[in-house]
PDB file of C-alpha atoms and ligand atoms in Angstrom:
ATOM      1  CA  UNK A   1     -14.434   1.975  34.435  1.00  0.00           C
ATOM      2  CA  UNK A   2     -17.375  -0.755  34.981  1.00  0.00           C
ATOM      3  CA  UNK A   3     -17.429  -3.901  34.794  1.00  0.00           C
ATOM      4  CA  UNK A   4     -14.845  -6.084  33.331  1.00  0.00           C
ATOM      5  CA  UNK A   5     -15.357  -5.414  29.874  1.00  0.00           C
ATOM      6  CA  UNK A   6     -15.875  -9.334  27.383  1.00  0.00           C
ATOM      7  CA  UNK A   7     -12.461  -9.611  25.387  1.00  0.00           C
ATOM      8  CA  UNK A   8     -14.119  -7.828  22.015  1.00  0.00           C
ATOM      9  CA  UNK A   9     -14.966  -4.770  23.810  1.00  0.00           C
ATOM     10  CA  UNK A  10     -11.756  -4.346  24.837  1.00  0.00           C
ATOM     11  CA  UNK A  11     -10.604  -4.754  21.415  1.00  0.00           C
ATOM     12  CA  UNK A  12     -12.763  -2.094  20.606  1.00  0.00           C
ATOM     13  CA  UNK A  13     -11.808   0.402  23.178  1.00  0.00           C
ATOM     14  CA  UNK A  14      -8.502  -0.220  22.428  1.00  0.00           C
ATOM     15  CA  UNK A  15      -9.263   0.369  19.265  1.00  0.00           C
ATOM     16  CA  UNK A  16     -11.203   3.361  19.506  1.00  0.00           C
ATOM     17  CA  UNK A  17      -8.110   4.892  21.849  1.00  0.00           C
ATOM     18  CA  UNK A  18      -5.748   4.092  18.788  1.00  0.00           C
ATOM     19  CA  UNK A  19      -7.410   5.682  16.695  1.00  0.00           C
ATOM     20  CA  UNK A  20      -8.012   8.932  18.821  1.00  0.00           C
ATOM     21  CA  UNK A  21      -4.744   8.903  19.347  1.00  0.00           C
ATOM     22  CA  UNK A  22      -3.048   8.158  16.090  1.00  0.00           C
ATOM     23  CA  UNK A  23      -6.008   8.761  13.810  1.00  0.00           C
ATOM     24  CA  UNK A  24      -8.045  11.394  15.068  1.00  0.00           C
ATOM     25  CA  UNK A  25     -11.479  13.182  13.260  1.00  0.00           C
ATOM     26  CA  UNK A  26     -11.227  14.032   9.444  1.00  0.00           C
ATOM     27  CA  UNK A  27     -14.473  15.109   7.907  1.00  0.00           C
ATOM     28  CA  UNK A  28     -13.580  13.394   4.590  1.00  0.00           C
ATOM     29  CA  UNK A  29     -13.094   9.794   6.225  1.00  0.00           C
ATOM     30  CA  UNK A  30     -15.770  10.207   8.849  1.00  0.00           C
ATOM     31  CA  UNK A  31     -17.809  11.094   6.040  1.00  0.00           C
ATOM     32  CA  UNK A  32     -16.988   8.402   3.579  1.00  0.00           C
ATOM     33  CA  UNK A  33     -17.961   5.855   6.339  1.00  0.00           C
ATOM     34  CA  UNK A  34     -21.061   7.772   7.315  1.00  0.00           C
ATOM     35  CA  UNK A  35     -22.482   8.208   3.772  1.00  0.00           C
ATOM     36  CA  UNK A  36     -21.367   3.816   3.348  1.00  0.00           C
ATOM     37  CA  UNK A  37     -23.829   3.102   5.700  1.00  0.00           C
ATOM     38  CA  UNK A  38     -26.367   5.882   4.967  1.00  0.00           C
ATOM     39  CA  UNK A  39     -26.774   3.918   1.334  1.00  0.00           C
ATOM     40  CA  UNK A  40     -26.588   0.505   3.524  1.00  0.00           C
ATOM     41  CA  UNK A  41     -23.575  -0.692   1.987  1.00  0.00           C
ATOM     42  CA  UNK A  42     -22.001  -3.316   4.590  1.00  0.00           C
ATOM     43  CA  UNK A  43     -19.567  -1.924   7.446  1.00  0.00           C
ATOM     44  CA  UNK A  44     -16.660  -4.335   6.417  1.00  0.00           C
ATOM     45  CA  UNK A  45     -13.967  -1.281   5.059  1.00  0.00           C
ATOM     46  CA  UNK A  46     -10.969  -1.349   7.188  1.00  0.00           C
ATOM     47  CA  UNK A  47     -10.765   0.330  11.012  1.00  0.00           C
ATOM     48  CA  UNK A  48      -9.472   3.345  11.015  1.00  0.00           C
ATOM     49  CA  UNK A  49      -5.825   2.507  12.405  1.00  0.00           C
ATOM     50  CA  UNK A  50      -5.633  -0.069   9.388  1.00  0.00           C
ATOM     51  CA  UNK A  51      -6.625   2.208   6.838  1.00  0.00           C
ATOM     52  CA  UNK A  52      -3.472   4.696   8.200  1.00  0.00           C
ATOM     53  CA  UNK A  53      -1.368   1.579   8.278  1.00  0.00           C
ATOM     54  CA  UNK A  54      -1.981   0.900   4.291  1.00  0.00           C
ATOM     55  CA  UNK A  55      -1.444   4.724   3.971  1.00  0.00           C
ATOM     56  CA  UNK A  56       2.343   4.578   5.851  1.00  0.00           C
ATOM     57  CA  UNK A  57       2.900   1.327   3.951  1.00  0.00           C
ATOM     58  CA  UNK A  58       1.844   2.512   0.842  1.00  0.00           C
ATOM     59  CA  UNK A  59       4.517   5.456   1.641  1.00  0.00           C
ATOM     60  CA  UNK A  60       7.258   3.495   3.330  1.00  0.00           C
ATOM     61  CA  UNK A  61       7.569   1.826  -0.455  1.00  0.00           C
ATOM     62  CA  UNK A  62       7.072   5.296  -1.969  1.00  0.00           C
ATOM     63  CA  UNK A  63       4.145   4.216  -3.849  1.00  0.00           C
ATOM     64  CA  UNK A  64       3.253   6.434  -7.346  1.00  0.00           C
ATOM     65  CA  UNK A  65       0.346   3.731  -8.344  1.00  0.00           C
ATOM     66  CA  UNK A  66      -1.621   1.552  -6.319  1.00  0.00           C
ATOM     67  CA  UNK A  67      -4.075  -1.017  -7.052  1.00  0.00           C
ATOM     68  CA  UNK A  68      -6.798  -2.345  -5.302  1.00  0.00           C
ATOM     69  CA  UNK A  69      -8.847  -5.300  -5.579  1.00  0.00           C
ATOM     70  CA  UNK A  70     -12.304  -4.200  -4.085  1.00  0.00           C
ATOM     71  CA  UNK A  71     -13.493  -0.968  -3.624  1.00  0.00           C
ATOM     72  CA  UNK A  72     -16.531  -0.821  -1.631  1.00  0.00           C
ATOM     73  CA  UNK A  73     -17.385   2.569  -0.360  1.00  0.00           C
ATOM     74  CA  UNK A  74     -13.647   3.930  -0.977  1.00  0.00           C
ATOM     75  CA  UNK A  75     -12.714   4.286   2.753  1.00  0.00           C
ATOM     76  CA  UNK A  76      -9.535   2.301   2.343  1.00  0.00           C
ATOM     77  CA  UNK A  77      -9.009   3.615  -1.357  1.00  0.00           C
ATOM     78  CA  UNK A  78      -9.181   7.448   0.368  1.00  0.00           C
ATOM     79  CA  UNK A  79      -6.356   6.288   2.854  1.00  0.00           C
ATOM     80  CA  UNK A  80      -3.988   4.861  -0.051  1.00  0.00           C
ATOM     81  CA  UNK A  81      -5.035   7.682  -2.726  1.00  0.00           C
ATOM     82  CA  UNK A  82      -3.556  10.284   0.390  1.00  0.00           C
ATOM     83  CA  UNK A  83      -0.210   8.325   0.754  1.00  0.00           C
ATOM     84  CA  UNK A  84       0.590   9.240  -3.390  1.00  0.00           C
ATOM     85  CA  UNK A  85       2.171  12.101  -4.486  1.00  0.00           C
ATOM     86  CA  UNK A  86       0.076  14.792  -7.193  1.00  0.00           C
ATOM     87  CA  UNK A  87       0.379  12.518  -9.989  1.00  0.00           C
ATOM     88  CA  UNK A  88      -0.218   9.334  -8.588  1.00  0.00           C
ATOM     89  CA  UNK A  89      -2.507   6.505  -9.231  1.00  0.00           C
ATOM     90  CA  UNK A  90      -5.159   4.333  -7.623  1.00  0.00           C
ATOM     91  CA  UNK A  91      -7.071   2.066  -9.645  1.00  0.00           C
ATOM     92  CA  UNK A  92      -9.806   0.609  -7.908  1.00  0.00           C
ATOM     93  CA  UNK A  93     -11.801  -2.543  -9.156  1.00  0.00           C
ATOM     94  CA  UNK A  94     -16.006  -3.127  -7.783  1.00  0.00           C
ATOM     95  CA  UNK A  95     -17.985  -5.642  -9.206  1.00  0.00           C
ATOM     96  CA  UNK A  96     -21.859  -3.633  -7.367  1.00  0.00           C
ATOM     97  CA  UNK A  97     -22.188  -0.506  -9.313  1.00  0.00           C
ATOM     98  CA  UNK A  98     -23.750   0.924  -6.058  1.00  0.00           C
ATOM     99  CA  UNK A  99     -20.713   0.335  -4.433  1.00  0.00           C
ATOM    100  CA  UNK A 100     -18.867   1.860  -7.119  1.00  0.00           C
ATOM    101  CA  UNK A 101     -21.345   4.936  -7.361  1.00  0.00           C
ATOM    102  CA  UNK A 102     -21.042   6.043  -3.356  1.00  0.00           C
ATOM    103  CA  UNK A 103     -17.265   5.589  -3.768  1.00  0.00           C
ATOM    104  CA  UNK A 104     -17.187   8.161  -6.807  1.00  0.00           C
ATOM    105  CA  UNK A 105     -18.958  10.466  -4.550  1.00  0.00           C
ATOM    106  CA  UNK A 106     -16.650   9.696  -1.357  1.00  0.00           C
ATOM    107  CA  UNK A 107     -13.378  10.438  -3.608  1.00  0.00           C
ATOM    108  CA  UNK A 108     -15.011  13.409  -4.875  1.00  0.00           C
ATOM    109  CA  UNK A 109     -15.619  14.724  -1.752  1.00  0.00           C
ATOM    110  CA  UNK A 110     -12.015  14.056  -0.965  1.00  0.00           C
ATOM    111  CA  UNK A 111     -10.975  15.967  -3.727  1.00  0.00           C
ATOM    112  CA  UNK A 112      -8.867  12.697  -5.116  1.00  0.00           C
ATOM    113  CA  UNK A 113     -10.728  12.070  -7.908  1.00  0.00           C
ATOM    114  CA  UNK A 114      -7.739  13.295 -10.445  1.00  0.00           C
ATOM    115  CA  UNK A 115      -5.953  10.512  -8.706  1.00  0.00           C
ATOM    116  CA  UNK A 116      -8.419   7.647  -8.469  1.00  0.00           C
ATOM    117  CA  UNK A 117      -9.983   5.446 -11.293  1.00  0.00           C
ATOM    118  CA  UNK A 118     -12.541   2.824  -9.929  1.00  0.00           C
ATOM    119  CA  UNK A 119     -13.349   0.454 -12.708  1.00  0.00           C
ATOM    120  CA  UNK A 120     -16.738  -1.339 -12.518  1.00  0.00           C
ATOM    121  CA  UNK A 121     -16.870  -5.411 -13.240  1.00  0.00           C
ATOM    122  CA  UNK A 122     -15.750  -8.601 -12.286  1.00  0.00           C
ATOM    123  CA  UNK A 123     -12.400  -7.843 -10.830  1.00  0.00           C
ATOM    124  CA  UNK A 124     -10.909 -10.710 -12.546  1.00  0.00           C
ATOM    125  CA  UNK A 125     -12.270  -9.292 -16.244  1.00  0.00           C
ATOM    126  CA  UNK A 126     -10.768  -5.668 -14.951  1.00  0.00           C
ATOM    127  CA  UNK A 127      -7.062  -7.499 -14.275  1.00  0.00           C
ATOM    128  CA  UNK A 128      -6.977  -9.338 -17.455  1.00  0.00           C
ATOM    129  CA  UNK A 129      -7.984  -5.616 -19.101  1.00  0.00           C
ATOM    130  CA  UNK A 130      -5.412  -3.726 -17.270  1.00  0.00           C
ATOM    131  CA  UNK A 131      -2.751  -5.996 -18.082  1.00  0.00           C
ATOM    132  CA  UNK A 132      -4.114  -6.070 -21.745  1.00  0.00           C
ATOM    133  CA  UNK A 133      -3.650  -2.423 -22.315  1.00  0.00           C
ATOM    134  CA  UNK A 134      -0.078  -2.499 -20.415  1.00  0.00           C
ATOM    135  CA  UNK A 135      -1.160  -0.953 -17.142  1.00  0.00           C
ATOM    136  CA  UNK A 136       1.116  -0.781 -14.268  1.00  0.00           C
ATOM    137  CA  UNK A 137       3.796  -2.089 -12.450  1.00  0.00           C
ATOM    138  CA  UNK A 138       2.293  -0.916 -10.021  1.00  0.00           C
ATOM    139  CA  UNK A 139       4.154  -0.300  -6.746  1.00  0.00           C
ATOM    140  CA  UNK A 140       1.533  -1.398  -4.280  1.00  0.00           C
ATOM    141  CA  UNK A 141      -1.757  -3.915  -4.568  1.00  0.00           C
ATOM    142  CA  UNK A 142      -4.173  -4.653  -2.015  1.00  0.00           C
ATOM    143  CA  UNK A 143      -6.260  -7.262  -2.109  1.00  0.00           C
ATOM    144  CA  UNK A 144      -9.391  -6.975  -0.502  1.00  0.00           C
ATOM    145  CA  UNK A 145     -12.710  -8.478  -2.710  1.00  0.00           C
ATOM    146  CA  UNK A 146     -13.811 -12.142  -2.426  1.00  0.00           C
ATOM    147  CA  UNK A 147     -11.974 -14.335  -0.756  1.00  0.00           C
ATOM    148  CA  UNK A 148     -12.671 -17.151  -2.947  1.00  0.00           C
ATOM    149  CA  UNK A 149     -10.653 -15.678  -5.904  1.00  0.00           C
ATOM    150  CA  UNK A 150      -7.449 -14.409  -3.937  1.00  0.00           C
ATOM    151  CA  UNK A 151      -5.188 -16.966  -5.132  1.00  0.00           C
ATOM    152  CA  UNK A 152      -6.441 -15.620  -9.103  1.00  0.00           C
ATOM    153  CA  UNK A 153      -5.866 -12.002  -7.331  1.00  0.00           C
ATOM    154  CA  UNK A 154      -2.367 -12.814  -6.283  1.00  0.00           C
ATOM    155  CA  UNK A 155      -1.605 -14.363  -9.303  1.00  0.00           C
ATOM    156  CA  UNK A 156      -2.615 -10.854 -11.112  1.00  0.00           C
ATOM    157  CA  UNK A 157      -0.511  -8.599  -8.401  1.00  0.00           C
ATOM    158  CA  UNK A 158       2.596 -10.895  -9.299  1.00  0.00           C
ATOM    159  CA  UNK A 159       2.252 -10.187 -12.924  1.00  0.00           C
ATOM    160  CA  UNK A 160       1.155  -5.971 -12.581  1.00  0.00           C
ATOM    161  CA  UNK A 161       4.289  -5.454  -9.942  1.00  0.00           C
ATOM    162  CA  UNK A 162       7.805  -5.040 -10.162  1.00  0.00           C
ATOM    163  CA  UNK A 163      10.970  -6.174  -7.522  1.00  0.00           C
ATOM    164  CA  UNK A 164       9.868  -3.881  -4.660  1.00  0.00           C
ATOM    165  CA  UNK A 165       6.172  -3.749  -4.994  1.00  0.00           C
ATOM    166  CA  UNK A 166       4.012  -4.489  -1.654  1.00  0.00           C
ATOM    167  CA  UNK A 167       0.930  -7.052  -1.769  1.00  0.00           C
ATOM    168  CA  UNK A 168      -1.432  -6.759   1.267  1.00  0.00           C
ATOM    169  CA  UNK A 169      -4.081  -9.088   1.786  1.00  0.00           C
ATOM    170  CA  UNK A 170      -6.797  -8.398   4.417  1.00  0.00           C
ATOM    171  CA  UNK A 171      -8.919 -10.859   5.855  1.00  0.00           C
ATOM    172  CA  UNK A 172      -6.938 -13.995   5.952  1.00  0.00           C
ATOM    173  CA  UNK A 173      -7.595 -15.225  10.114  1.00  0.00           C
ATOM    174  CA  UNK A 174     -11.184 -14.716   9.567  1.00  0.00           C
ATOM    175  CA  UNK A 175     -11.701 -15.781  13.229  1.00  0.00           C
ATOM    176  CA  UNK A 176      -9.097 -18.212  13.083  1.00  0.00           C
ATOM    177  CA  UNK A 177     -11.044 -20.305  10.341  1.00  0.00           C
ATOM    178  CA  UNK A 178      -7.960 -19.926   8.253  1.00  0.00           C
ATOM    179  CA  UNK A 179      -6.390 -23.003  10.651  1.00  0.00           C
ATOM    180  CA  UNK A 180      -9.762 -25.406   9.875  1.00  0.00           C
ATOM    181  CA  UNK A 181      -8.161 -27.933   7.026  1.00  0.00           C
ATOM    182  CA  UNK A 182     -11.859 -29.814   6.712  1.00  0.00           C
ATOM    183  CA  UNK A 183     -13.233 -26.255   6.309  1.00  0.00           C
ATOM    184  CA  UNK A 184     -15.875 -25.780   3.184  1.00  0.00           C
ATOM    185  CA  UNK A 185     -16.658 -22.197   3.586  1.00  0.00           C
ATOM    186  CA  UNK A 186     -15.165 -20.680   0.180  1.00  0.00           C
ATOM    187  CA  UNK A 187     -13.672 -18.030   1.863  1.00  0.00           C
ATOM    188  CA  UNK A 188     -11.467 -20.274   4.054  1.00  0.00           C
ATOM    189  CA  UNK A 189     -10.949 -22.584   0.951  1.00  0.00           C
ATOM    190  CA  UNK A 190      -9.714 -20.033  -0.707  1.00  0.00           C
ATOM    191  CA  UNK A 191      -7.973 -18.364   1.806  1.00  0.00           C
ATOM    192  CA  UNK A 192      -5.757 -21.142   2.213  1.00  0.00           C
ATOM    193  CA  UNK A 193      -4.883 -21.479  -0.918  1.00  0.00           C
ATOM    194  CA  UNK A 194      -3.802 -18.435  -1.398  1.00  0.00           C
ATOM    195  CA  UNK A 195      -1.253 -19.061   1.891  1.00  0.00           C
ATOM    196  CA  UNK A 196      -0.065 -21.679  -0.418  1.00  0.00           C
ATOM    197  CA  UNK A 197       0.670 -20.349  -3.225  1.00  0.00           C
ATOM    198  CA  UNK A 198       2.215 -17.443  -1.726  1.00  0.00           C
ATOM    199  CA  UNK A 199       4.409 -19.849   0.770  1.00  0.00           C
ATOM    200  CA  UNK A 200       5.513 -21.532  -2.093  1.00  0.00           C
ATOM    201  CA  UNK A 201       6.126 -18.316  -4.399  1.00  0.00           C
ATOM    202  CA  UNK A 202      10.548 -17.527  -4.573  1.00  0.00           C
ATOM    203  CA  UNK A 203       9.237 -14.230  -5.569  1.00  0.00           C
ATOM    204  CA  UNK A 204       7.566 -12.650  -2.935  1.00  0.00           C
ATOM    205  CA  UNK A 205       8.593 -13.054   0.738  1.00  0.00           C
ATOM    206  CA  UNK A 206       5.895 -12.882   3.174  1.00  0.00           C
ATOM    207  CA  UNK A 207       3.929 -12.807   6.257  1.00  0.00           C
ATOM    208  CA  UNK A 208       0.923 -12.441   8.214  1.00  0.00           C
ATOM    209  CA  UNK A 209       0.044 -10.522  11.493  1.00  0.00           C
ATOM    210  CA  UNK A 210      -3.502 -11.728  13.135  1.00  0.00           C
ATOM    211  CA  UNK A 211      -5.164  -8.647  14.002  1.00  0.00           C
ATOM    212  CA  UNK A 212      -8.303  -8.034  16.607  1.00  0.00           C
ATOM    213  CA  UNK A 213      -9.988  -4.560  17.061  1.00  0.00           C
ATOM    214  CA  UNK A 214     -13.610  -3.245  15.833  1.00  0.00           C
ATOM    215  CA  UNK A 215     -13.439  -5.879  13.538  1.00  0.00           C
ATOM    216  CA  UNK A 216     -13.524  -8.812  15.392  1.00  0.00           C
ATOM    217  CA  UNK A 217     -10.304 -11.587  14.744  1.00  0.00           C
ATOM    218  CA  UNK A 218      -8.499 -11.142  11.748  1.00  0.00           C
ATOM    219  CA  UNK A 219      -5.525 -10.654   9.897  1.00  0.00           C
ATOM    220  CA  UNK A 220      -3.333  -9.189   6.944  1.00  0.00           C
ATOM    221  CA  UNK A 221      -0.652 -10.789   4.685  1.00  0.00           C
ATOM    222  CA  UNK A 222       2.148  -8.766   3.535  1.00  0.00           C
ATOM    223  CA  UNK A 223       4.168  -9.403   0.715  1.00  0.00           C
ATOM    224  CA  UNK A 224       7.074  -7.736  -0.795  1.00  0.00           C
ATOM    225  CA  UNK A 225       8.012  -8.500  -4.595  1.00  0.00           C
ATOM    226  CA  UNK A 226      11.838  -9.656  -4.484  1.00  0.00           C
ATOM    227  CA  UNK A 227      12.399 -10.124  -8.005  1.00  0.00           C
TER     228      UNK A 227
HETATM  229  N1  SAH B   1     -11.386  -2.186   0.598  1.00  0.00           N
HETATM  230  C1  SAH B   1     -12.658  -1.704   1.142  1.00  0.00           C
HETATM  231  C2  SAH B   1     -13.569  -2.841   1.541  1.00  0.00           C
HETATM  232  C3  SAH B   1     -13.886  -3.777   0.409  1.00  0.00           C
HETATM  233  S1  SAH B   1     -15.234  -4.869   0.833  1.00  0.00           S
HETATM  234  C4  SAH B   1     -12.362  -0.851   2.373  1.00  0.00           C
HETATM  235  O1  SAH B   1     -11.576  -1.303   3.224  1.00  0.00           O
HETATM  236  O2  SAH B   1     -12.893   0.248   2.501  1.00  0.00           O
HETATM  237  C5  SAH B   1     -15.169  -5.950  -0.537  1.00  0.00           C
HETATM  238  C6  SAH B   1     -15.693  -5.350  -1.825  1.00  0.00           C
HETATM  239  O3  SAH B   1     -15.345  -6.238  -2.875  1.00  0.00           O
HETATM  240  C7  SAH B   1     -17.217  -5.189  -1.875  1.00  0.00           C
HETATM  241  O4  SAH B   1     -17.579  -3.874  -2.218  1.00  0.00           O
HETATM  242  C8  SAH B   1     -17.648  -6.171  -2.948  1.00  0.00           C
HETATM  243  O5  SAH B   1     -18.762  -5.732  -3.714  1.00  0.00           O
HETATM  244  C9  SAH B   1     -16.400  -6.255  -3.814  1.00  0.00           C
HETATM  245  N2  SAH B   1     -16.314  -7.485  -4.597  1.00  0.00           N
HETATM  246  C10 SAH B   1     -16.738  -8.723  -4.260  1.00  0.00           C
HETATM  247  N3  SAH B   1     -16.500  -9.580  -5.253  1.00  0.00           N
HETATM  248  C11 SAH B   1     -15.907  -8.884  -6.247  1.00  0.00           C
HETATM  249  C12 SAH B   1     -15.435  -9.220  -7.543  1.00  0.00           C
HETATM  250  N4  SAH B   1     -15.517 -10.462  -8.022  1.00  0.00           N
HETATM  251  N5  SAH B   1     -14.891  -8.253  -8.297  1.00  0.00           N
HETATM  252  C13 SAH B   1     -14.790  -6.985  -7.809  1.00  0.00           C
HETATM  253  N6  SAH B   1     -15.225  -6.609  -6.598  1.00  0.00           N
HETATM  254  C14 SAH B   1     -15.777  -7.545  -5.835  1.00  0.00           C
HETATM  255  C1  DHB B   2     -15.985  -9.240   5.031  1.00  0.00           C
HETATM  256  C2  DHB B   2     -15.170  -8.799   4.009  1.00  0.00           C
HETATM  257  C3  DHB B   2     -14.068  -8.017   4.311  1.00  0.00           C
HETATM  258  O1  DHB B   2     -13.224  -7.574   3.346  1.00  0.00           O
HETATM  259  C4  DHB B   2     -13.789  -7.672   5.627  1.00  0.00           C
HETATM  260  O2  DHB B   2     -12.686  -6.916   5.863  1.00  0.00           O
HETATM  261  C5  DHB B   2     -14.605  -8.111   6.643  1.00  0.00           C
HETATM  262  C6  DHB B   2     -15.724  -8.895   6.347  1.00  0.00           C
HETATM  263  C7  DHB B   2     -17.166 -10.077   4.714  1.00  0.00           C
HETATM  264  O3  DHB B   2     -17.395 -10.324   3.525  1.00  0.00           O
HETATM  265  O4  DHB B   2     -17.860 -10.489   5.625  1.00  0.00           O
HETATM  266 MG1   MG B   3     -11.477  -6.706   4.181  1.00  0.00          MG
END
């Protein structure tokens, strides 16, 4: 090898060897990511190890229906719709009907589309409609849209799971923002209050794991329901 590599490059070789290792090539998630960025969506879905880690989660709580707050180009959606059985469930919520549209065509392609409903609005109008027509519990929820509304998101996941259910939440390091109290970028606002709320909720017991890789310094909450 070269020169010493700078610390993000060797969080994206390691990375990279992760994912050879542990992920490998699939035509149907190499081409979900491929046809995100040949419609310019933004290269923000999960790395590849993370998107199998959702998937093993999502089947270490034997998850039948899954919910997820932010679709983009359905990379991550892919990854959780594979860790449900034949009659399983992922409900999907995009507010950019281009997003939405190249997702369709990603779970299509993955042959998942019996098994995934992506709903098209302001995720927060979608929640209050799912739980007005009696959808869920559902068994697993991660939350992955604007960071400004995660403490409304959370508040949703409480009320659509049951004793059991797993909340994820990417994005909440963000470089280590998440630590900046006089911070006044929204996403940092509301990243920190959704750390407490969810500190302070009996009901779910949680914790994060900072994260670095192809995407730079971040991190994920995990929750699981209790009651
Ligand atoms: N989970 C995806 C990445 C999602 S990126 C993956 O890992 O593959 C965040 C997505 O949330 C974007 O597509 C963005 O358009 C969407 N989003 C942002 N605000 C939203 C809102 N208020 N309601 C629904 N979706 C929203
Ligand atoms: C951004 C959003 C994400 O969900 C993510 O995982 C990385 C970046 C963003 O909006 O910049
Ligand atoms: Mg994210």
């Amino acid at each position: 090898m070269g020169a010493t590599p700078s610390p993000r490059e060797r969080w994206e070789q390691v990375d990279t060897y992760i994912a050879e290792l542990f992920v490998g090539h699939d035509p149907v998630l190499d081409g979900a990511l491929t046809a995100s960025r040949d419609a310019g969506l933004p290269p923000i879905n999960v790395a590849p190890n993370q998107g199998k880690l959702l998937h093993l989660l999502a089947q270490a709580v034997g998850a039948r229906r899954v919910l997820e707050v932010g679709t983009l180009a359905g990379y991550s959606t892919i990854w959780l719709a594979r860790a449900l059985p034949e009659d399983g469930r992922v409900v999907t919520l995009e507010i950019e009907p281009r997003h939405a549209e190249v997702a369709r065509e990603n779970v299509e392609r993955a042959g998942l589309t019996h098994i995934v409903t992506i709903r098209v609005g302001r995720a927060l109008d979608s929640l209050a409609e799912l739980a007005a027509e009696g959808a869920g519990p559902f068994d697993f929820v991660f939350i992955d849209a604007d960071k400004q509304s995660n403490v409304d998101y959370f508040e949703w996941a409480l009320r659509l799971t049951r004793a059991g259910s797993l909340i994820v939440v990417d994005n909440v390091v963000r470089d280590g923002a998440v630590v900046d109290a006089a911070s006044e970028d929204p996403a940092v606002l509301g990243t920190r209050r959704l750390n407490e709320r969810m500190a302070a909720e009996p009901r779910v017991s949680v914790t994060e794991v900072q994260t670095v890789g192809i995407k730079g310094y971040d991190g994920f909450a995990v929750g699981l329901v209790q009651s």
